[in-house]
Amino acid sequence: MTSPLAATKDRVGRLLDEYDTWLAVERGLAPNSLSAYRRDLRRYAVYLRDRDINDPRDVDESVVVDYVRTLEDARDDDGEPRFAKASIARALVAVRSFHRFCVDEGLAATDPSEEVGAPRVPQGIPKALTEPEVEALLGAVPGDGPRAQRDRAILETLYAAGLRISELVGLDREDVDLDGGLLRVLGKGSKERIVPIGRTARAVLGDYLTSGRPELERPRTRTRADGEAVFLNARGGRLTRQGCWKIVRAAGERVGLTSRLSPHVLRHSCATHMLEHGADIRVLQELLGHASLSTTQVYTKVSPERLRDVYDRAHPRARST
């Protein structure tokens, strides 16, 4: 079957191919991000082809505005919006990036998407667990076998270091410095960072690496690319993201947190609790591997109750009569 880009057979299609290579080589996007850009731009290429637009120089602002409106108006078989506002905003980011690429490469004089506004995406407060809930979760794995040791190490490390699930399962043994209490993490866009882990997580991770992991390891993994993985599955291979998600969910079920828990919630909880205990937001940005401080700032949002409590304790005249 011919792909939309191949069928386009025009300058837009060729430039999208070049842009795709640029994203992978020059920007070094992570596979998931690269896939999202490709998907969004394939849809954009079809939209342009259907309007007989074969050159990015023929795209003006009205074309991009109409594209956004087309996505907003799209409905599924049940009459529900086909694309969430966040998905439309992401699609516009991809379109802007492509047109900016064309301008930077001298392939177009202007960026027609520059002034086009994206739909406003509601930014909710991350649903962090409370500290007692985290304590209950971290104590929810029974037994002393190798899998139990691994699962406890996963939970402790996710919460201690605020890792993304992909960062956790991507850890190799050489990335772990237990003596220094540090992890070397490969984040989004293949960006490396060093993150600390606390005493409890170091102890639990150390126990797993010393006695649990050797029992999960299989001889065949020693010659495989995943043979150095920190977290192994029952067959001795690198634990997958899906496998890690199931482990976290199973622990949550034991303490009644099923509907609220995912690996990412532990990352949210780490960030939220550190801020509540006085961590500097720029330090937290470095810890979490956020490219922009604005991404980290979502954690500074607090409930009215907490705002009232902090104000009453901190302001010298809050309780004066």
PDB file of C-alpha atoms in Angstrom:
ATOM      1  CA  MET A   1       0.000   0.000   0.000  1.00  0.00           C
ATOM      2  CA  THR A   2       1.384   3.426  -0.921  1.00  0.00           C
ATOM      3  CA  SER A   3       1.986   5.722   2.059  1.00  0.00           C
ATOM      4  CA  PRO A   4       0.547   9.266   2.053  1.00  0.00           C
ATOM      5  CA  LEU A   5       4.022  10.767   1.807  1.00  0.00           C
ATOM      6  CA  ALA A   6       4.995   8.551  -1.119  1.00  0.00           C
ATOM      7  CA  ALA A   7       1.738   9.358  -2.868  1.00  0.00           C
ATOM      8  CA  THR A   8       2.266  13.078  -2.486  1.00  0.00           C
ATOM      9  CA  LYS A   9       5.136  13.046  -5.060  1.00  0.00           C
ATOM     10  CA  ASP A  10       5.673  16.775  -4.633  1.00  0.00           C
ATOM     11  CA  ARG A  11       8.015  19.241  -3.022  1.00  0.00           C
ATOM     12  CA  VAL A  12       6.176  19.069   0.309  1.00  0.00           C
ATOM     13  CA  GLY A  13       6.626  15.312   0.429  1.00  0.00           C
ATOM     14  CA  ARG A  14      10.317  15.482  -0.412  1.00  0.00           C
ATOM     15  CA  LEU A  15      10.929  18.197   2.160  1.00  0.00           C
ATOM     16  CA  LEU A  16       9.069  16.226   4.809  1.00  0.00           C
ATOM     17  CA  ASP A  17      11.428  13.337   4.121  1.00  0.00           C
ATOM     18  CA  GLU A  18      14.396  15.682   4.577  1.00  0.00           C
ATOM     19  CA  TYR A  19      12.861  17.113   7.736  1.00  0.00           C
ATOM     20  CA  ASP A  20      12.305  13.624   9.112  1.00  0.00           C
ATOM     21  CA  THR A  21      16.014  12.895   8.683  1.00  0.00           C
ATOM     22  CA  TRP A  22      16.893  16.229  10.303  1.00  0.00           C
ATOM     23  CA  LEU A  23      14.756  15.430  13.352  1.00  0.00           C
ATOM     24  CA  ALA A  24      16.455  12.070  13.807  1.00  0.00           C
ATOM     25  CA  VAL A  25      20.046  13.140  13.115  1.00  0.00           C
ATOM     26  CA  GLU A  26      20.337  16.804  14.095  1.00  0.00           C
ATOM     27  CA  ARG A  27      17.849  17.009  16.948  1.00  0.00           C
ATOM     28  CA  GLY A  28      18.264  13.424  18.088  1.00  0.00           C
ATOM     29  CA  LEU A  29      14.619  13.002  19.027  1.00  0.00           C
ATOM     30  CA  ALA A  30      13.648   9.977  21.071  1.00  0.00           C
ATOM     31  CA  PRO A  31      11.867   7.235  19.055  1.00  0.00           C
ATOM     32  CA  ASN A  32       8.464   8.004  20.576  1.00  0.00           C
ATOM     33  CA  SER A  33       8.766  11.736  19.838  1.00  0.00           C
ATOM     34  CA  LEU A  34       9.986  11.057  16.325  1.00  0.00           C
ATOM     35  CA  SER A  35       7.046   8.737  15.715  1.00  0.00           C
ATOM     36  CA  ALA A  36       4.593  11.403  16.927  1.00  0.00           C
ATOM     37  CA  TYR A  37       6.097  14.027  14.586  1.00  0.00           C
ATOM     38  CA  ARG A  38       5.934  11.639  11.653  1.00  0.00           C
ATOM     39  CA  ARG A  39       2.307  10.773  12.352  1.00  0.00           C
ATOM     40  CA  ASP A  40       1.255  14.418  12.658  1.00  0.00           C
ATOM     41  CA  LEU A  41       3.114  15.495   9.531  1.00  0.00           C
ATOM     42  CA  ARG A  42       1.793  12.621   7.439  1.00  0.00           C
ATOM     43  CA  ARG A  43      -1.689  13.856   8.306  1.00  0.00           C
ATOM     44  CA  TYR A  44      -0.664  17.401   7.356  1.00  0.00           C
ATOM     45  CA  ALA A  45       0.792  16.182   4.040  1.00  0.00           C
ATOM     46  CA  VAL A  46      -2.510  14.509   3.139  1.00  0.00           C
ATOM     47  CA  TYR A  47      -4.376  17.703   4.030  1.00  0.00           C
ATOM     48  CA  LEU A  48      -2.140  19.757   1.727  1.00  0.00           C
ATOM     49  CA  ARG A  49      -2.338  17.217  -1.103  1.00  0.00           C
ATOM     50  CA  ASP A  50      -6.154  17.224  -0.926  1.00  0.00           C
ATOM     51  CA  ARG A  51      -6.004  20.978  -1.516  1.00  0.00           C
ATOM     52  CA  ASP A  52      -3.556  20.655  -4.418  1.00  0.00           C
ATOM     53  CA  ILE A  53      -0.796  22.370  -2.459  1.00  0.00           C
ATOM     54  CA  ASN A  54       2.509  20.921  -3.582  1.00  0.00           C
ATOM     55  CA  ASP A  55       5.012  23.441  -2.278  1.00  0.00           C
ATOM     56  CA  PRO A  56       5.421  24.919   1.252  1.00  0.00           C
ATOM     57  CA  ARG A  57       5.850  28.338  -0.364  1.00  0.00           C
ATOM     58  CA  ASP A  58       2.191  28.101  -1.395  1.00  0.00           C
ATOM     59  CA  VAL A  59       1.015  27.691   2.199  1.00  0.00           C
ATOM     60  CA  ASP A  60      -0.254  30.844   3.876  1.00  0.00           C
ATOM     61  CA  GLU A  61      -1.671  31.477   7.325  1.00  0.00           C
ATOM     62  CA  SER A  62      -5.259  30.778   6.247  1.00  0.00           C
ATOM     63  CA  VAL A  63      -4.257  27.263   5.154  1.00  0.00           C
ATOM     64  CA  VAL A  64      -2.761  26.465   8.568  1.00  0.00           C
ATOM     65  CA  VAL A  65      -5.748  27.998  10.377  1.00  0.00           C
ATOM     66  CA  ASP A  66      -8.093  25.858   8.306  1.00  0.00           C
ATOM     67  CA  TYR A  67      -5.988  22.771   9.086  1.00  0.00           C
ATOM     68  CA  VAL A  68      -6.342  23.378  12.813  1.00  0.00           C
ATOM     69  CA  ARG A  69     -10.082  23.922  12.383  1.00  0.00           C
ATOM     70  CA  THR A  70     -10.324  20.690  10.387  1.00  0.00           C
ATOM     71  CA  LEU A  71      -8.763  18.767  13.261  1.00  0.00           C
ATOM     72  CA  GLU A  72     -11.080  20.468  15.765  1.00  0.00           C
ATOM     73  CA  ASP A  73     -14.152  19.619  13.682  1.00  0.00           C
ATOM     74  CA  ALA A  74     -13.221  15.972  13.042  1.00  0.00           C
ATOM     75  CA  ARG A  75     -15.607  13.478  14.671  1.00  0.00           C
ATOM     76  CA  ASP A  76     -15.604   9.728  15.169  1.00  0.00           C
ATOM     77  CA  ASP A  77     -18.501   7.353  14.451  1.00  0.00           C
ATOM     78  CA  ASP A  78     -20.124   8.271  17.768  1.00  0.00           C
ATOM     79  CA  GLY A  79     -19.992  11.971  17.038  1.00  0.00           C
ATOM     80  CA  GLU A  80     -17.236  12.569  19.583  1.00  0.00           C
ATOM     81  CA  PRO A  81     -14.194  14.751  18.796  1.00  0.00           C
ATOM     82  CA  ARG A  82     -11.581  12.625  17.046  1.00  0.00           C
ATOM     83  CA  PHE A  83      -8.671  14.648  18.403  1.00  0.00           C
ATOM     84  CA  ALA A  84      -8.142  15.941  21.938  1.00  0.00           C
ATOM     85  CA  LYS A  85      -7.070  19.560  22.337  1.00  0.00           C
ATOM     86  CA  ALA A  86      -3.655  18.384  23.475  1.00  0.00           C
ATOM     87  CA  SER A  87      -3.295  16.305  20.297  1.00  0.00           C
ATOM     88  CA  ILE A  88      -4.244  19.282  18.116  1.00  0.00           C
ATOM     89  CA  ALA A  89      -1.776  21.513  19.958  1.00  0.00           C
ATOM     90  CA  ARG A  90       0.946  18.896  19.423  1.00  0.00           C
ATOM     91  CA  ALA A  91       0.054  18.639  15.725  1.00  0.00           C
ATOM     92  CA  LEU A  92       0.430  22.404  15.362  1.00  0.00           C
ATOM     93  CA  VAL A  93       3.840  22.242  17.038  1.00  0.00           C
ATOM     94  CA  ALA A  94       4.914  19.718  14.393  1.00  0.00           C
ATOM     95  CA  VAL A  95       3.588  21.911  11.574  1.00  0.00           C
ATOM     96  CA  ARG A  96       5.349  24.981  12.986  1.00  0.00           C
ATOM     97  CA  SER A  97       8.585  23.093  13.355  1.00  0.00           C
ATOM     98  CA  PHE A  98       8.416  21.923   9.727  1.00  0.00           C
ATOM     99  CA  HIS A  99       7.744  25.405   8.348  1.00  0.00           C
ATOM    100  CA  ARG A 100      10.487  26.881  10.529  1.00  0.00           C
ATOM    101  CA  PHE A 101      12.829  24.240   9.100  1.00  0.00           C
ATOM    102  CA  CYS A 102      11.889  25.353   5.576  1.00  0.00           C
ATOM    103  CA  VAL A 103      12.641  28.991   6.456  1.00  0.00           C
ATOM    104  CA  ASP A 104      15.945  28.172   8.162  1.00  0.00           C
ATOM    105  CA  GLU A 105      17.048  26.107   5.167  1.00  0.00           C
ATOM    106  CA  GLY A 106      16.154  28.898   2.732  1.00  0.00           C
ATOM    107  CA  LEU A 107      13.350  26.842   1.189  1.00  0.00           C
ATOM    108  CA  ALA A 108      10.620  29.346   2.058  1.00  0.00           C
ATOM    109  CA  ALA A 109      10.615  33.047   2.845  1.00  0.00           C
ATOM    110  CA  THR A 110       8.118  33.045   5.720  1.00  0.00           C
ATOM    111  CA  ASP A 111       6.587  30.747   8.297  1.00  0.00           C
ATOM    112  CA  PRO A 112       2.800  30.752   7.698  1.00  0.00           C
ATOM    113  CA  SER A 113       2.117  29.061  11.034  1.00  0.00           C
ATOM    114  CA  GLU A 114       3.921  31.605  13.209  1.00  0.00           C
ATOM    115  CA  GLU A 115       0.835  33.549  14.304  1.00  0.00           C
ATOM    116  CA  VAL A 116      -1.633  30.656  14.357  1.00  0.00           C
ATOM    117  CA  GLY A 117      -2.932  29.999  17.852  1.00  0.00           C
ATOM    118  CA  ALA A 118      -3.286  26.495  19.261  1.00  0.00           C
ATOM    119  CA  PRO A 119      -6.387  25.432  21.202  1.00  0.00           C
ATOM    120  CA  ARG A 120      -6.006  26.084  24.907  1.00  0.00           C
ATOM    121  CA  VAL A 121      -5.158  22.874  26.724  1.00  0.00           C
ATOM    122  CA  PRO A 122      -6.406  22.657  30.318  1.00  0.00           C
ATOM    123  CA  GLN A 123      -3.390  22.140  32.571  1.00  0.00           C
ATOM    124  CA  GLY A 124      -4.430  20.095  35.542  1.00  0.00           C
ATOM    125  CA  ILE A 125      -2.476  19.626  38.712  1.00  0.00           C
ATOM    126  CA  PRO A 126      -0.643  16.282  38.670  1.00  0.00           C
ATOM    127  CA  LYS A 127      -2.418  13.786  40.918  1.00  0.00           C
ATOM    128  CA  ALA A 128       0.395  13.098  43.328  1.00  0.00           C
ATOM    129  CA  LEU A 129       0.045  10.527  46.069  1.00  0.00           C
ATOM    130  CA  THR A 130       0.224  11.649  49.660  1.00  0.00           C
ATOM    131  CA  GLU A 131       3.337  10.732  51.600  1.00  0.00           C
ATOM    132  CA  PRO A 132       1.461   8.087  53.670  1.00  0.00           C
ATOM    133  CA  GLU A 133       0.146   6.576  50.424  1.00  0.00           C
ATOM    134  CA  VAL A 134       3.693   6.376  49.066  1.00  0.00           C
ATOM    135  CA  GLU A 135       4.856   4.722  52.293  1.00  0.00           C
ATOM    136  CA  ALA A 136       2.076   2.161  51.982  1.00  0.00           C
ATOM    137  CA  LEU A 137       2.911   1.516  48.338  1.00  0.00           C
ATOM    138  CA  LEU A 138       6.629   1.063  48.979  1.00  0.00           C
ATOM    139  CA  GLY A 139       5.786  -1.534  51.593  1.00  0.00           C
ATOM    140  CA  ALA A 140       3.279  -3.375  49.414  1.00  0.00           C
ATOM    141  CA  VAL A 141       5.569  -6.014  47.888  1.00  0.00           C
ATOM    142  CA  PRO A 142       5.624  -9.218  49.977  1.00  0.00           C
ATOM    143  CA  GLY A 143       8.317 -11.890  50.012  1.00  0.00           C
ATOM    144  CA  ASP A 144      12.089 -12.050  49.673  1.00  0.00           C
ATOM    145  CA  GLY A 145      12.467 -13.794  46.309  1.00  0.00           C
ATOM    146  CA  PRO A 146      14.274 -12.228  43.346  1.00  0.00           C
ATOM    147  CA  ARG A 147      11.108 -10.840  41.782  1.00  0.00           C
ATOM    148  CA  ALA A 148      10.021  -9.283  45.062  1.00  0.00           C
ATOM    149  CA  GLN A 149      13.454  -7.690  45.449  1.00  0.00           C
ATOM    150  CA  ARG A 150      13.241  -6.373  41.893  1.00  0.00           C
ATOM    151  CA  ASP A 151       9.743  -4.988  42.335  1.00  0.00           C
ATOM    152  CA  ARG A 152      10.663  -3.185  45.555  1.00  0.00           C
ATOM    153  CA  ALA A 153      13.736  -1.737  43.841  1.00  0.00           C
ATOM    154  CA  ILE A 154      11.579  -0.501  40.959  1.00  0.00           C
ATOM    155  CA  LEU A 155       9.129   1.289  43.237  1.00  0.00           C
ATOM    156  CA  GLU A 156      11.850   2.814  45.400  1.00  0.00           C
ATOM    157  CA  THR A 157      13.883   3.995  42.403  1.00  0.00           C
ATOM    158  CA  LEU A 158      10.914   5.509  40.565  1.00  0.00           C
ATOM    159  CA  TYR A 159       9.965   7.536  43.619  1.00  0.00           C
ATOM    160  CA  ALA A 160      13.502   8.355  44.801  1.00  0.00           C
ATOM    161  CA  ALA A 161      14.789   9.660  41.470  1.00  0.00           C
ATOM    162  CA  GLY A 162      11.577  10.803  39.760  1.00  0.00           C
ATOM    163  CA  LEU A 163      12.412   8.765  36.681  1.00  0.00           C
ATOM    164  CA  ARG A 164      10.291   8.287  33.606  1.00  0.00           C
ATOM    165  CA  ILE A 165       9.402   4.644  33.037  1.00  0.00           C
ATOM    166  CA  SER A 166      11.535   4.528  29.863  1.00  0.00           C
ATOM    167  CA  GLU A 167      14.495   5.883  31.821  1.00  0.00           C
ATOM    168  CA  LEU A 168      14.087   3.248  34.512  1.00  0.00           C
ATOM    169  CA  VAL A 169      13.941   0.240  32.201  1.00  0.00           C
ATOM    170  CA  GLY A 170      16.786   1.700  30.136  1.00  0.00           C
ATOM    171  CA  LEU A 171      19.227   1.652  33.072  1.00  0.00           C
ATOM    172  CA  ASP A 172      22.320  -0.536  32.704  1.00  0.00           C
ATOM    173  CA  ARG A 173      24.474  -1.724  35.590  1.00  0.00           C
ATOM    174  CA  GLU A 174      27.251   0.688  34.658  1.00  0.00           C
ATOM    175  CA  ASP A 175      24.770   3.542  35.151  1.00  0.00           C
ATOM    176  CA  VAL A 176      24.421   2.791  38.871  1.00  0.00           C
ATOM    177  CA  ASP A 177      26.868   4.208  41.434  1.00  0.00           C
ATOM    178  CA  LEU A 178      25.621   2.922  44.753  1.00  0.00           C
ATOM    179  CA  ASP A 179      28.608   4.225  46.704  1.00  0.00           C
ATOM    180  CA  GLY A 180      27.974   7.733  45.445  1.00  0.00           C
ATOM    181  CA  GLY A 181      24.193   7.347  45.458  1.00  0.00           C
ATOM    182  CA  LEU A 182      23.943   8.384  41.813  1.00  0.00           C
ATOM    183  CA  LEU A 183      22.270   7.163  38.620  1.00  0.00           C
ATOM    184  CA  ARG A 184      23.249   8.067  35.070  1.00  0.00           C
ATOM    185  CA  VAL A 185      20.003   8.464  33.149  1.00  0.00           C
ATOM    186  CA  LEU A 186      19.379   8.740  29.420  1.00  0.00           C
ATOM    187  CA  GLY A 187      16.344  10.985  29.059  1.00  0.00           C
ATOM    188  CA  LYS A 188      14.308  12.442  26.200  1.00  0.00           C
ATOM    189  CA  GLY A 189      16.290  13.286  23.104  1.00  0.00           C
ATOM    190  CA  SER A 190      19.123  11.024  24.324  1.00  0.00           C
ATOM    191  CA  LYS A 191      20.103  13.692  26.852  1.00  0.00           C
ATOM    192  CA  GLU A 192      22.154  12.315  29.697  1.00  0.00           C
ATOM    193  CA  ARG A 193      21.823  13.522  33.269  1.00  0.00           C
ATOM    194  CA  ILE A 194      23.021  12.443  36.701  1.00  0.00           C
ATOM    195  CA  VAL A 195      20.422  12.058  39.446  1.00  0.00           C
ATOM    196  CA  PRO A 196      20.860  11.215  43.126  1.00  0.00           C
ATOM    197  CA  ILE A 197      19.006   8.506  45.023  1.00  0.00           C
ATOM    198  CA  GLY A 198      18.506   8.423  48.765  1.00  0.00           C
ATOM    199  CA  ARG A 199      19.732   6.004  51.386  1.00  0.00           C
ATOM    200  CA  THR A 200      16.633   3.784  51.391  1.00  0.00           C
ATOM    201  CA  ALA A 201      16.541   3.407  47.613  1.00  0.00           C
ATOM    202  CA  ARG A 202      20.287   2.699  47.529  1.00  0.00           C
ATOM    203  CA  ALA A 203      19.873  -0.097  50.070  1.00  0.00           C
ATOM    204  CA  VAL A 204      16.911  -1.694  48.300  1.00  0.00           C
ATOM    205  CA  LEU A 205      18.517  -1.387  44.852  1.00  0.00           C
ATOM    206  CA  GLY A 206      21.785  -2.752  46.235  1.00  0.00           C
ATOM    207  CA  ASP A 207      20.062  -5.815  47.710  1.00  0.00           C
ATOM    208  CA  TYR A 208      18.386  -6.516  44.365  1.00  0.00           C
ATOM    209  CA  LEU A 209      21.615  -6.156  42.370  1.00  0.00           C
ATOM    210  CA  THR A 210      23.535  -8.344  44.820  1.00  0.00           C
ATOM    211  CA  SER A 211      21.121 -11.220  45.342  1.00  0.00           C
ATOM    212  CA  GLY A 212      17.941 -10.764  43.311  1.00  0.00           C
ATOM    213  CA  ARG A 213      19.226  -9.912  39.853  1.00  0.00           C
ATOM    214  CA  PRO A 214      21.735 -12.822  39.631  1.00  0.00           C
ATOM    215  CA  GLU A 215      18.855 -15.248  40.130  1.00  0.00           C
ATOM    216  CA  LEU A 216      16.852 -13.652  37.315  1.00  0.00           C
ATOM    217  CA  GLU A 217      19.804 -13.546  34.940  1.00  0.00           C
ATOM    218  CA  ARG A 218      20.101 -16.275  32.329  1.00  0.00           C
ATOM    219  CA  PRO A 219      23.326 -17.274  30.554  1.00  0.00           C
ATOM    220  CA  ARG A 220      21.957 -16.222  27.172  1.00  0.00           C
ATOM    221  CA  THR A 221      21.509 -12.637  28.345  1.00  0.00           C
ATOM    222  CA  ARG A 222      25.245 -12.244  28.845  1.00  0.00           C
ATOM    223  CA  THR A 223      25.740 -12.099  25.095  1.00  0.00           C
ATOM    224  CA  ARG A 224      22.654 -10.011  24.378  1.00  0.00           C
ATOM    225  CA  ALA A 225      22.398  -6.236  24.212  1.00  0.00           C
ATOM    226  CA  ASP A 226      20.077  -6.272  27.226  1.00  0.00           C
ATOM    227  CA  GLY A 227      22.383  -8.461  29.285  1.00  0.00           C
ATOM    228  CA  GLU A 228      23.614  -5.449  31.272  1.00  0.00           C
ATOM    229  CA  ALA A 229      20.114  -4.192  32.068  1.00  0.00           C
ATOM    230  CA  VAL A 230      19.505  -3.374  35.718  1.00  0.00           C
ATOM    231  CA  PHE A 231      15.928  -4.612  35.730  1.00  0.00           C
ATOM    232  CA  LEU A 232      15.304  -8.047  34.237  1.00  0.00           C
ATOM    233  CA  ASN A 233      12.119  -9.955  33.514  1.00  0.00           C
ATOM    234  CA  ALA A 234      11.475 -13.581  34.484  1.00  0.00           C
ATOM    235  CA  ARG A 235      13.214 -14.784  31.298  1.00  0.00           C
ATOM    236  CA  GLY A 236      16.385 -12.864  32.008  1.00  0.00           C
ATOM    237  CA  GLY A 237      15.840 -10.154  29.391  1.00  0.00           C
ATOM    238  CA  ARG A 238      15.465  -6.427  29.901  1.00  0.00           C
ATOM    239  CA  LEU A 239      12.187  -5.530  31.583  1.00  0.00           C
ATOM    240  CA  THR A 240       9.852  -3.687  29.210  1.00  0.00           C
ATOM    241  CA  ARG A 241       7.854  -0.554  29.917  1.00  0.00           C
ATOM    242  CA  GLN A 242       4.686  -2.640  29.884  1.00  0.00           C
ATOM    243  CA  GLY A 243       6.179  -5.100  32.349  1.00  0.00           C
ATOM    244  CA  CYS A 244       7.203  -2.294  34.677  1.00  0.00           C
ATOM    245  CA  TRP A 245       3.739  -0.735  34.456  1.00  0.00           C
ATOM    246  CA  LYS A 246       2.154  -4.038  35.519  1.00  0.00           C
ATOM    247  CA  ILE A 247       4.481  -4.313  38.519  1.00  0.00           C
ATOM    248  CA  VAL A 248       3.576  -0.823  39.711  1.00  0.00           C
ATOM    249  CA  ARG A 249      -0.124  -1.443  39.139  1.00  0.00           C
ATOM    250  CA  ALA A 250      -0.024  -4.738  41.057  1.00  0.00           C
ATOM    251  CA  ALA A 251       1.571  -3.015  44.044  1.00  0.00           C
ATOM    252  CA  GLY A 252      -1.096  -0.322  43.870  1.00  0.00           C
ATOM    253  CA  GLU A 253      -3.861  -2.907  43.927  1.00  0.00           C
ATOM    254  CA  ARG A 254      -2.552  -4.252  47.225  1.00  0.00           C
ATOM    255  CA  VAL A 255      -3.031  -0.880  48.929  1.00  0.00           C
ATOM    256  CA  GLY A 256      -6.177   0.278  47.134  1.00  0.00           C
ATOM    257  CA  LEU A 257      -4.548   2.756  44.730  1.00  0.00           C
ATOM    258  CA  THR A 258      -5.423   1.005  41.462  1.00  0.00           C
ATOM    259  CA  SER A 259      -7.372   3.819  39.828  1.00  0.00           C
ATOM    260  CA  ARG A 260      -4.797   6.499  40.712  1.00  0.00           C
ATOM    261  CA  LEU A 261      -1.491   4.780  40.154  1.00  0.00           C
ATOM    262  CA  SER A 262       0.973   4.567  37.281  1.00  0.00           C
ATOM    263  CA  PRO A 263       4.754   4.878  37.092  1.00  0.00           C
ATOM    264  CA  HIS A 264       4.324   8.517  36.097  1.00  0.00           C
ATOM    265  CA  VAL A 265       2.316   9.234  39.250  1.00  0.00           C
ATOM    266  CA  LEU A 266       5.377   8.250  41.274  1.00  0.00           C
ATOM    267  CA  ARG A 267       7.399  10.786  39.276  1.00  0.00           C
ATOM    268  CA  HIS A 268       4.752  13.426  40.013  1.00  0.00           C
ATOM    269  CA  SER A 269       4.790  12.452  43.677  1.00  0.00           C
ATOM    270  CA  CYS A 270       8.572  12.728  43.916  1.00  0.00           C
ATOM    271  CA  ALA A 271       8.487  16.240  42.441  1.00  0.00           C
ATOM    272  CA  THR A 272       5.534  17.415  44.505  1.00  0.00           C
ATOM    273  CA  HIS A 273       6.902  16.144  47.802  1.00  0.00           C
ATOM    274  CA  MET A 274      10.336  17.645  47.178  1.00  0.00           C
ATOM    275  CA  LEU A 275       8.803  21.053  46.493  1.00  0.00           C
ATOM    276  CA  GLU A 276       6.672  20.792  49.601  1.00  0.00           C
ATOM    277  CA  HIS A 277       9.837  20.155  51.607  1.00  0.00           C
ATOM    278  CA  GLY A 278      11.613  23.198  50.202  1.00  0.00           C
ATOM    279  CA  ALA A 279      13.423  22.013  47.052  1.00  0.00           C
ATOM    280  CA  ASP A 280      14.442  24.740  44.605  1.00  0.00           C
ATOM    281  CA  ILE A 281      12.477  24.540  41.364  1.00  0.00           C
ATOM    282  CA  ARG A 282      15.598  24.849  39.196  1.00  0.00           C
ATOM    283  CA  VAL A 283      17.213  21.949  41.011  1.00  0.00           C
ATOM    284  CA  LEU A 284      14.016  19.991  40.455  1.00  0.00           C
ATOM    285  CA  GLN A 285      14.119  20.873  36.747  1.00  0.00           C
ATOM    286  CA  GLU A 286      17.583  19.317  36.529  1.00  0.00           C
ATOM    287  CA  LEU A 287      16.509  16.254  38.503  1.00  0.00           C
ATOM    288  CA  LEU A 288      13.493  15.575  36.287  1.00  0.00           C
ATOM    289  CA  GLY A 289      15.307  16.319  33.031  1.00  0.00           C
ATOM    290  CA  HIS A 290      12.881  19.013  31.876  1.00  0.00           C
ATOM    291  CA  ALA A 291      14.160  21.071  28.950  1.00  0.00           C
ATOM    292  CA  SER A 292      11.992  24.020  29.987  1.00  0.00           C
ATOM    293  CA  LEU A 293      11.408  25.439  33.452  1.00  0.00           C
ATOM    294  CA  SER A 294       7.761  26.013  32.500  1.00  0.00           C
ATOM    295  CA  THR A 295       7.280  22.236  32.426  1.00  0.00           C
ATOM    296  CA  THR A 296       8.546  21.961  35.987  1.00  0.00           C
ATOM    297  CA  GLN A 297       6.420  24.875  37.152  1.00  0.00           C
ATOM    298  CA  VAL A 298       3.245  22.818  36.890  1.00  0.00           C
ATOM    299  CA  TYR A 299       4.316  21.234  40.179  1.00  0.00           C
ATOM    300  CA  THR A 300       4.219  24.605  41.933  1.00  0.00           C
ATOM    301  CA  LYS A 301       0.444  24.703  41.689  1.00  0.00           C
ATOM    302  CA  VAL A 302      -1.082  24.014  45.064  1.00  0.00           C
ATOM    303  CA  SER A 303      -4.575  23.532  46.399  1.00  0.00           C
ATOM    304  CA  PRO A 304      -6.354  26.469  48.067  1.00  0.00           C
ATOM    305  CA  GLU A 305      -6.209  24.544  51.355  1.00  0.00           C
ATOM    306  CA  ARG A 306      -2.438  24.164  51.215  1.00  0.00           C
ATOM    307  CA  LEU A 307      -2.044  27.794  50.123  1.00  0.00           C
ATOM    308  CA  ARG A 308      -4.067  28.874  53.151  1.00  0.00           C
ATOM    309  CA  ASP A 309      -2.076  26.660  55.486  1.00  0.00           C
ATOM    310  CA  VAL A 310       1.313  27.883  54.213  1.00  0.00           C
ATOM    311  CA  TYR A 311       0.161  31.502  54.331  1.00  0.00           C
ATOM    312  CA  ASP A 312      -1.084  31.177  57.899  1.00  0.00           C
ATOM    313  CA  ARG A 313       2.204  29.648  59.032  1.00  0.00           C
ATOM    314  CA  ALA A 314       4.497  31.952  57.047  1.00  0.00           C
ATOM    315  CA  HIS A 315       2.996  35.441  57.107  1.00  0.00           C
ATOM    316  CA  PRO A 316       3.845  37.393  60.279  1.00  0.00           C
ATOM    317  CA  ARG A 317       0.418  39.040  60.495  1.00  0.00           C
ATOM    318  CA  ALA A 318      -1.727  36.166  59.227  1.00  0.00           C
ATOM    319  CA  ARG A 319      -2.958  35.252  62.736  1.00  0.00           C
ATOM    320  CA  SER A 320      -2.843  38.671  64.332  1.00  0.00           C
ATOM    321  CA  THR A 321      -6.030  39.846  66.029  1.00  0.00           C
TER     322      THR A 321
END
